[in-house]
Amino acid sequence: MTYRIAVLPGDGIGPEIMPAAQRVLAEVGDFEFHEYRIGAAGLAAHGQPLPEHTLNGCRQSDAVLLGAVGTGVQPTDPAAPRAEQGLLELRARLGLFANLRPVRPLPALRGASPLRGSYVAGVDLLVVRELTGGLYFGERGRSGAGSAQRAYDTCEYTVAEVERVARVAFELARRRSAAHGRPPRVASVDKANALETSRLWREVVTRLAAREYPDVAVEHVLVDTAAMRLVTAPGTFDVLLTENMFGDILSDEAAALAGSLGLLSSASLPALPRPGKPVPGALFEPVHGSAPDIAGKGTASPLGMILSAALLLRYGLGLPEAADAVEGAVERAVSAGLRTRDLGGTDDTGTATDAVLDALSGTR
Ligand code: IPM
Ligand code: MG
């Protein structure tokens, strides 16, 4: 079986790290890669951050691999198109409502975490972030001028939007429970003491849990408390379910526990994943972004990109054994000493990729 993958390298370090994922995928299966522009690259080539050609290419593929989007420079004209719009539009147009961001600090990198090893040991959590609603996609605008100029963004959620992403969190909590031999748990994060959308969120999650997931232990955590608990007791979380903006912030905080944002991968799904079944039309990208400060140097860590390819195998194509093999190779390479700059080492994009490929083919 040959899989068709849409490859969107994007901006900054994206084009440097993308070949790492392609090399790793080519090692474990048969893939046809088709490359498309997005972000600043889309603007430069086609005048749009999400060219129609790119969207069509994604729709014709089994899965989408994305590097990073953004230049680090916001245009001075607020009405000018921004590179990041390409990514947000792609999420909306492909209906990618559930964003999974696993955080599992590797034992060999415990010393790289800002927290003492004893706090990080055993941390294995999954952020399930709602990705196509809330503040990011609500009504927005500006009016007036001078010091009376006003800007607004609005946050809205419907019952159906909360239910579909909550179901993903509950299903994955069950699956993780079976794999880890511990009871399924979901912490739903909101700000119900201040926001109406959060009160609706909490009602919907509570009702869904009672009706369809009575075996899953649910706790409701206010977002400020969740932010604190992530650094004081991260081991008390398993699946963290939250809305778009809270999820953006908390997932970077959780990622820091692993020692570097460079290690983190993500999956953005348009449907509930079923065990061993592919989710067609999903997108996979590292969490770290375009890192314009180190772009063009060939020093960026390819690990978040490679681990995103592993998620593509697991969720996008329903190939869990191949995904395990790639994740295992990254873990073995790191145990054997692979350290990129973000982890205080000297490995560059190329040598780090070679080390993972060596581990994958068992030559190490
Ligand atoms: C992320 C990023 C994006 C987001 C940006 C680039 C718009 O920070 O994927 O977390 O906020 O969703
Ligand atoms: Mg972010």
Coordinates of C-alpha atoms and ligand atoms in Angstrom, one line a residue:
M1 CA 0.0 0.0 0.0
T2 CA 1.4 3.4 -1.0
Y3 CA 0.2 6.3 1.0
R4 CA -0.1 9.8 -0.4
I5 CA 1.2 12.5 2.0
A6 CA 0.8 16.2 1.6
V7 CA 4.0 17.8 2.7
L8 CA 3.8 21.5 3.8
P9 CA 7.3 22.6 5.0
G10 CA 6.1 26.2 5.6
D11 CA 8.5 28.8 7.0
G12 CA 11.5 29.3 9.2
I13 CA 13.0 25.9 10.2
G14 CA 10.1 24.0 8.6
P15 CA 11.9 23.3 5.3
E16 CA 15.0 22.2 7.3
I17 CA 13.3 19.6 9.5
M18 CA 10.7 18.2 7.0
P19 CA 13.2 15.9 5.2
A20 CA 13.9 14.2 8.6
A21 CA 10.3 13.1 8.8
Q22 CA 10.2 12.0 5.2
R23 CA 13.4 10.0 5.6
V24 CA 12.0 8.2 8.6
L25 CA 8.7 7.5 7.0
A26 CA 10.4 6.1 3.9
E27 CA 12.3 3.7 6.2
V28 CA 9.0 2.2 7.6
G29 CA 6.6 2.2 4.6
D30 CA 5.8 3.2 1.0
F31 CA 5.0 6.9 0.7
E32 CA 4.4 9.3 -2.1
F33 CA 5.1 12.9 -1.0
H34 CA 3.6 15.9 -2.6
E35 CA 4.9 19.3 -1.5
Y36 CA 2.8 22.5 -1.1
R37 CA 3.3 26.0 0.2
I38 CA 1.7 27.6 3.2
G39 CA 2.3 30.6 5.5
A40 CA 4.8 33.2 4.4
A41 CA 5.9 30.7 1.7
G42 CA 2.3 30.6 0.4
L43 CA 2.2 34.4 0.4
A44 CA 5.4 34.7 -1.5
A45 CA 4.5 32.1 -4.2
H46 CA 0.7 32.5 -4.6
G47 CA -0.2 35.7 -2.7
Q48 CA -2.1 33.8 0.0
P49 CA -1.1 32.2 3.3
L50 CA -3.3 29.2 2.4
P51 CA -3.3 28.9 -1.4
E52 CA -6.3 27.0 -2.9
H53 CA -3.8 24.6 -4.6
T54 CA -2.4 23.7 -1.1
L55 CA -5.9 23.1 0.4
N56 CA -6.8 20.8 -2.6
G57 CA -3.5 18.9 -2.3
C58 CA -4.3 18.3 1.4
R59 CA -7.8 17.1 0.6
Q60 CA -6.5 14.6 -1.9
S61 CA -4.0 13.1 0.5
D62 CA -4.2 10.4 3.2
A63 CA -2.5 12.7 5.7
V64 CA -0.8 16.1 6.0
L65 CA 2.6 16.7 7.4
L66 CA 3.4 20.4 8.3
G67 CA 6.7 21.9 9.4
A68 CA 6.0 25.4 10.8
V69 CA 4.3 28.6 9.9
G70 CA 5.3 32.2 10.7
T71 CA 8.2 34.6 10.2
G72 CA 8.3 36.1 13.7
V73 CA 7.4 39.5 12.3
Q74 CA 3.9 40.8 12.5
P75 CA 3.0 43.1 9.5
T76 CA 2.6 46.8 10.5
D77 CA -0.6 47.0 8.6
P78 CA -3.2 45.2 10.7
A79 CA -5.2 44.4 7.6
A80 CA -2.3 42.7 5.8
P81 CA -2.5 38.9 5.5
R82 CA -0.4 37.1 8.2
A83 CA 1.5 33.9 7.7
E84 CA -0.2 32.3 10.7
Q85 CA -3.6 32.8 9.1
G86 CA -2.6 30.0 6.7
L87 CA -2.4 27.5 9.5
L88 CA -5.6 28.7 11.2
E89 CA -7.5 28.6 8.0
L90 CA -6.2 25.1 7.2
R91 CA -7.4 23.8 10.6
A92 CA -10.8 25.3 9.9
R93 CA -11.1 24.2 6.3
L94 CA -10.1 20.6 7.1
G95 CA -12.3 20.5 10.2
L96 CA -9.4 19.6 12.5
F97 CA -11.2 20.1 15.8
A98 CA -9.2 17.9 18.1
N99 CA -5.5 18.6 18.7
L100 CA -3.5 16.0 20.6
R101 CA -0.2 17.0 22.2
P102 CA 1.4 14.2 24.1
V103 CA 4.0 15.1 26.8
R104 CA 6.2 12.2 28.1
P105 CA 9.6 13.4 29.3
L106 CA 12.2 10.8 28.2
P107 CA 14.0 9.3 31.2
A108 CA 17.4 10.1 29.6
L109 CA 16.4 13.8 29.5
R110 CA 15.2 14.2 33.1
G111 CA 18.1 16.5 33.8
A112 CA 17.0 18.8 30.9
S113 CA 13.7 19.6 32.5
P114 CA 13.4 22.8 34.5
L115 CA 11.8 20.8 37.3
R116 CA 13.7 18.4 39.5
G117 CA 13.8 14.8 38.3
S118 CA 11.5 13.6 41.0
Y119 CA 8.7 15.9 39.8
V120 CA 9.1 14.8 36.2
A121 CA 9.5 11.1 36.8
G122 CA 6.3 9.3 35.6
V123 CA 4.9 12.3 33.8
D124 CA 2.9 11.0 30.8
L125 CA 0.1 13.3 29.8
L126 CA -1.9 14.1 26.8
V127 CA -3.3 17.6 26.1
V128 CA -6.5 17.4 24.0
R129 CA -7.0 20.9 22.8
E130 CA -10.2 22.1 20.9
L131 CA -8.8 23.6 17.7
T132 CA -11.4 25.2 15.5
G133 CA -13.5 27.3 18.0
G134 CA -13.3 29.8 20.8
L135 CA -11.4 33.1 20.6
Y136 CA -9.4 32.0 17.6
F137 CA -12.4 31.8 15.3
G138 CA -15.0 34.1 17.0
E139 CA -16.3 37.4 15.7
R140 CA -13.6 40.0 15.9
G141 CA -13.0 43.6 14.8
R142 CA -11.9 47.1 15.4
S143 CA -13.7 50.4 15.5
G144 CA -13.0 54.0 16.2
A145 CA -9.7 55.8 16.0
G146 CA -7.0 57.3 18.2
S147 CA -7.1 56.5 21.9
A148 CA -10.8 55.6 21.4
Q149 CA -9.9 52.9 19.0
R150 CA -11.3 49.6 20.2
A151 CA -10.5 45.9 19.3
Y152 CA -12.5 42.8 20.2
D153 CA -12.4 39.1 19.9
T154 CA -15.3 36.9 21.0
C155 CA -15.3 33.4 22.5
E156 CA -18.2 31.1 21.6
Y157 CA -18.8 27.4 21.8
T158 CA -21.8 25.3 20.9
V159 CA -22.8 22.1 22.8
A160 CA -21.9 20.0 19.7
E161 CA -18.4 21.5 19.5
V162 CA -17.7 20.7 23.1
E163 CA -19.2 17.2 22.9
R164 CA -17.1 16.1 19.9
V165 CA -13.8 17.1 21.3
A166 CA -14.7 15.8 24.8
R167 CA -15.5 12.4 23.2
V168 CA -11.9 12.3 21.8
A169 CA -10.5 13.0 25.3
F170 CA -12.7 10.3 26.9
E171 CA -11.9 7.7 24.2
L172 CA -8.2 8.3 24.5
A173 CA -8.4 8.2 28.3
R174 CA -9.9 4.7 28.0
R175 CA -7.2 3.6 25.5
R176 CA -4.4 5.0 27.6
S177 CA -5.9 3.3 30.7
A178 CA -5.9 -0.1 28.9
A179 CA -2.2 0.4 27.8
H180 CA -1.0 1.7 31.1
G181 CA -3.0 -0.5 33.5
R182 CA -4.5 2.4 35.5
P183 CA -8.0 3.8 35.7
P184 CA -9.0 6.2 33.0
R185 CA -8.9 9.9 34.0
V186 CA -9.7 13.2 32.3
A187 CA -9.1 16.6 33.8
S188 CA -11.3 19.2 32.0
V189 CA -9.9 22.6 32.2
D190 CA -12.1 25.8 32.1
K191 CA -12.7 29.1 33.8
A192 CA -16.2 28.4 35.0
N193 CA -15.9 30.9 37.8
A194 CA -15.7 33.7 35.3
L195 CA -16.8 32.8 31.8
E196 CA -20.1 31.7 30.3
T197 CA -18.5 29.5 27.6
S198 CA -16.7 27.7 30.4
R199 CA -19.9 27.1 32.3
L200 CA -21.4 25.5 29.2
W201 CA -18.2 23.5 28.6
R202 CA -18.4 22.1 32.2
E203 CA -22.1 21.2 31.9
V204 CA -21.5 19.4 28.6
V205 CA -18.5 17.5 29.8
T206 CA -20.3 16.5 33.0
R207 CA -23.3 15.2 31.1
L208 CA -21.4 13.4 28.5
A209 CA -19.3 11.6 31.1
A210 CA -22.3 10.5 33.0
R211 CA -24.1 9.2 29.9
E212 CA -21.4 7.6 27.9
Y213 CA -18.2 7.3 30.0
P214 CA -19.2 6.4 33.6
D215 CA -16.0 4.4 33.9
V216 CA -13.8 7.6 33.4
A217 CA -13.0 9.7 36.4
V218 CA -13.5 13.3 35.5
E219 CA -12.3 16.3 37.4
H220 CA -12.9 20.0 36.5
V221 CA -9.9 22.2 37.0
L222 CA -9.8 26.0 36.7
V223 CA -7.2 27.1 34.2
D224 CA -5.2 29.1 36.7
T225 CA -5.0 26.1 39.0
A226 CA -4.2 23.8 36.1
A227 CA -1.2 26.1 35.1
M228 CA 0.1 25.9 38.7
R229 CA -0.4 22.1 39.0
L230 CA 1.5 21.6 35.8
V231 CA 4.6 22.8 37.5
T232 CA 3.9 21.7 41.1
A233 CA 2.4 18.2 40.5
P234 CA 2.5 17.3 36.8
G235 CA 2.3 13.6 37.6
T236 CA -1.3 14.1 38.8
F237 CA -2.6 14.7 35.2
D238 CA -3.3 12.1 32.5
V239 CA -5.6 13.5 29.8
L240 CA -6.1 17.3 29.9
L241 CA -9.1 18.4 27.9
T242 CA -9.4 22.1 27.2
E243 CA -10.6 24.8 24.8
N244 CA -8.5 26.4 22.1
M245 CA -6.8 29.4 23.8
F246 CA -6.2 27.7 27.2
G247 CA -4.9 24.7 25.3
D248 CA -2.4 26.8 23.3
I249 CA -1.0 28.2 26.5
L250 CA -1.0 25.1 28.7
S251 CA 0.5 22.9 26.0
D252 CA 3.6 25.1 25.7
E253 CA 3.9 25.0 29.5
A254 CA 3.5 21.2 29.6
A255 CA 6.0 20.9 26.8
A256 CA 8.7 22.6 28.8
L257 CA 8.5 19.7 31.3
A258 CA 10.0 17.4 28.6
G259 CA 13.1 19.6 28.6
S260 CA 12.6 21.3 25.3
L261 CA 9.7 22.4 23.1
G262 CA 11.8 20.9 20.3
L263 CA 10.7 17.4 21.3
L264 CA 7.0 17.9 21.1
S265 CA 4.7 16.6 18.4
S266 CA 1.0 17.0 17.7
A267 CA -1.9 15.5 15.8
S268 CA -4.9 17.5 14.6
L269 CA -7.8 15.3 13.8
P270 CA -11.1 15.8 12.0
A271 CA -12.8 12.8 13.6
L272 CA -12.8 10.5 16.6
P273 CA -9.8 8.1 16.4
R274 CA -10.8 4.4 16.6
P275 CA -8.2 1.8 17.7
G276 CA -6.1 0.5 14.8
K277 CA -8.3 2.5 12.3
P278 CA -6.9 5.4 10.2
V279 CA -8.3 8.9 10.5
P280 CA -8.2 10.2 6.9
G281 CA -7.4 13.9 6.3
A282 CA -5.6 14.6 9.6
L283 CA -2.6 16.9 10.1
F284 CA 0.6 16.3 12.0
E285 CA 3.1 19.0 13.0
P286 CA 5.6 19.7 15.7
V287 CA 4.5 22.1 18.5
H288 CA 7.6 24.3 18.4
G289 CA 6.9 26.7 15.5
S290 CA 9.1 28.3 12.9
A291 CA 12.0 29.5 15.2
P292 CA 13.1 32.3 12.8
D293 CA 16.1 33.0 15.1
I294 CA 17.8 29.8 14.2
A295 CA 16.4 29.3 10.7
G296 CA 18.8 28.6 7.9
K297 CA 21.5 27.2 10.1
G298 CA 20.7 23.5 9.9
T299 CA 20.8 23.2 13.7
A300 CA 17.2 22.8 14.5
S301 CA 16.1 19.7 16.3
P302 CA 14.2 17.3 13.9
L303 CA 12.8 15.3 16.8
G304 CA 9.5 17.0 17.2
M305 CA 9.0 16.6 13.4
I306 CA 10.0 12.9 13.5
L307 CA 7.7 12.3 16.4
S308 CA 4.9 14.0 14.5
A309 CA 5.5 11.5 11.7
A310 CA 5.1 8.8 14.3
L311 CA 1.7 10.3 15.2
L312 CA 0.9 10.3 11.5
L313 CA 1.5 6.6 11.4
R314 CA -0.5 5.9 14.6
Y315 CA -3.5 8.1 14.1
G316 CA -3.5 9.1 10.4
L317 CA -2.8 5.7 8.9
G318 CA -3.8 3.3 11.8
L319 CA -0.3 1.8 11.9
P320 CA 0.5 1.6 15.7
E321 CA 3.5 -0.8 15.3
A322 CA 5.3 1.5 12.9
A323 CA 4.6 4.4 15.2
D324 CA 6.0 2.5 18.2
A325 CA 9.1 1.7 16.1
V326 CA 9.8 5.3 15.3
E327 CA 9.1 6.5 18.9
G328 CA 11.3 3.7 20.2
A329 CA 14.1 4.7 17.8
V330 CA 14.0 8.3 19.0
E331 CA 14.1 7.2 22.6
R332 CA 17.1 4.8 22.0
A333 CA 19.0 7.5 20.0
V334 CA 18.6 9.9 22.9
S335 CA 19.6 7.3 25.4
A336 CA 22.7 6.7 23.4
G337 CA 23.6 10.3 23.6
L338 CA 21.8 12.2 20.8
R339 CA 21.6 15.9 22.0
T340 CA 20.6 18.8 19.8
R341 CA 21.5 22.4 20.7
D342 CA 18.2 23.0 22.5
L343 CA 19.2 20.2 24.8
G344 CA 22.7 21.6 25.3
G345 CA 24.4 19.3 22.8
T346 CA 26.1 19.7 19.5
D347 CA 24.0 17.5 17.2
D348 CA 22.6 19.4 14.2
T349 CA 19.5 18.5 12.1
G350 CA 21.4 16.1 9.9
T351 CA 23.3 14.2 12.6
A352 CA 20.3 13.9 14.8
T353 CA 18.2 12.5 11.9
D354 CA 21.0 10.0 11.1
A355 CA 21.1 8.9 14.7
V356 CA 17.4 8.2 14.7
L357 CA 17.6 6.3 11.4
D358 CA 20.5 4.2 12.7
A359 CA 18.5 3.4 15.8
L360 CA 15.5 2.5 13.6
S361 CA 17.4 0.2 11.4
G362 CA 18.9 -1.4 14.5
T363 CA 22.6 -0.6 13.8
R364 CA 23.1 1.0 17.2
Ligands
IPM1 C1 0.2 26.4 18.1 C2 0.7 27.8 17.6 C3 -0.5 28.4 16.8 C4 -1.7 28.5 17.7 C5 -0.1 29.8 16.2 C6 1.1 29.7 15.2 C7 -1.3 30.5 15.5 O1 1.0 28.6 18.7 O2 0.0 25.6 17.2 O3 0.2 26.2 19.3 O4 -1.8 29.5 18.5 O5 -2.5 27.6 17.6
MG2 MG 1.0 27.5 20.5

